[in-house]
Amino acid sequence: METKKVAIIGYNRIPFARMNTSYSEQGNQDLLLASLNGLIDRYHLKGKRLGEVAGGAVIKHISESNLIRETVMNTTLDPATPACDLQQACDTGIEAAIYIGNKIALGQIDCGIACGVEAMSNIPFESSPRLRKALLKANKEKSAFGKLKQLLSPKLKNWMPIPYKGQEPKTGLVMGEHTEITAKYYNISREEQDQLALKSHQNMAKAYDEGFFKDMITPAFGLDKDNNMRRDSSIEKLSQLKPAFDKQNGTLTAGNSTPFTDGASAILLASEEWAKANNLPVLAYITFSELAGIEYVENKQDLLLAPVFAAERMLKKAGMNLSDFDYYEIHEAFAAQVLATIKIWENEELAKKFGLEKALGKIDRSKLNVKGGSLAAAHPFAATGGRIIATLAKLLHEKGSGKGFISICAARGQGVTMILEK
Ligand SMILES: CC(=O)CC(=O)SCCNC(=O)CCNC(=O)[C@H](O)C(C)(C)COP(=O)(O)OP(=O)(O)OC[C@H]1O[C@@H](n2cnc3c(N)ncnc32)[C@H](O)[C@@H]1OP(=O)(O)O
């Protein structure tokens, strides 16, 4: 069976905001709706029935189990547009693009939207198992006295809401603690991390000045720019920040780690035929992608390094070398994870020790995250994939030719890589 080419046709996101700042009153639906509405307006999709909308949020309330469909129903798309919720940690957005892309490739749909959102300011709190049991039992009691007896049975401490900590259940460590181990194990210095963080902010500030984001971002809830991006950062300031996860001997700080973030993004994918029929130019094509997992309970240092293997498998299938690309978009969850990933790809000895057949080639650093990365834009988990794919598609469209490489690491030891081609 012949497959169709998967074209990236459009994009839209809202500005990303540090948690508890500009979007402190908004939930997942509000942010996603703003992002989808911007996309619908820009590409004149009002009233159209699309093949499917797929995406998700990493953290949702119980009432949001059909978040994407619920949000689509609030847009001006034809309500006959079906939708699907996906969740896969920080690779949710890119996995949504792969899901929609595969359906287009197989001819099951001719167009669709891949999207992602994170409303960290409004994340749900969990309740203790003891309290949950008491509430369920109280519900079953017939008499008011019986209900009261059940409700009063849990100790006061069981009534405390349990906040999100982002720990890996299998290790009990948060991602910053894992990445602190990564930095030490792979000898990633504080200075290298701070330099990468500074470059991310400088690149993004330059991109804003040049108007790169003008047709990519729609203002929302009074915010018109990513509010984590700093023009006042410097190596001096970054080097003075205190370690955040290993207070004594750590190198990860608030400056070289992403903050918790609110935001949403969406991209429009289609077959070439649909693009032509709708008079919309193709920005770039998704040509390859790969998902990998990695062991990280014994090897705590490797939690965010699964893209190392994804890249090896993907490049082999594509018949390409890591040096063959015009641009590289590597998700900066932490500067240390980016630097460790690249070090393993580039260093023959380290690559073999890690389990690769051989080193994958060099990355020209002047082609890396040229419009800023997650350290500057910040990182609303499920929305990051859309931001990265959109950025690379626009870069390739402006250049008029070439290839781009994407790498996104995620919690639970998973990672995705992707190739876009003009
Ligand atoms: C989920 C997945 O699947 C995979 C992934 O992507 S993993 C990534 C997941 N993300 C995380 O785990 C988030 C990790 N981040 C955190 O926990 C927190 O942001 C953190 C502990 C690193 C920092 O939290 P914090 O201490 O509250 O940071 P914050 O108060 O904003 O900043 C501390 C200081 O650094 C300064 N600072 C931050 N960035 C700076 C920069 N670039 N330049 C200069 N100064 C900076 C701030 O101004 C602040 O200074 P003051 O104290 O003088 O105000």
Coordinates of C-alpha atoms in Angstrom, one line a residue, residues 52-54 66 68-70 72 81-85:
E52 CA -9.4 14.5 13.7
V53 CA -7.9 16.6 16.4
A54 CA -5.6 14.8 18.8
N66 CA -12.2 14.0 27.1
I68 CA -9.7 17.6 23.4
R69 CA -13.2 16.7 22.2
E70 CA -14.8 19.0 24.8
V72 CA -13.1 21.2 20.0
T81 CA -14.8 16.9 13.8
P82 CA -13.8 14.0 16.0
A83 CA -11.1 14.2 18.7
C84 CA -8.9 12.0 20.8
D85 CA -7.0 12.5 24.1

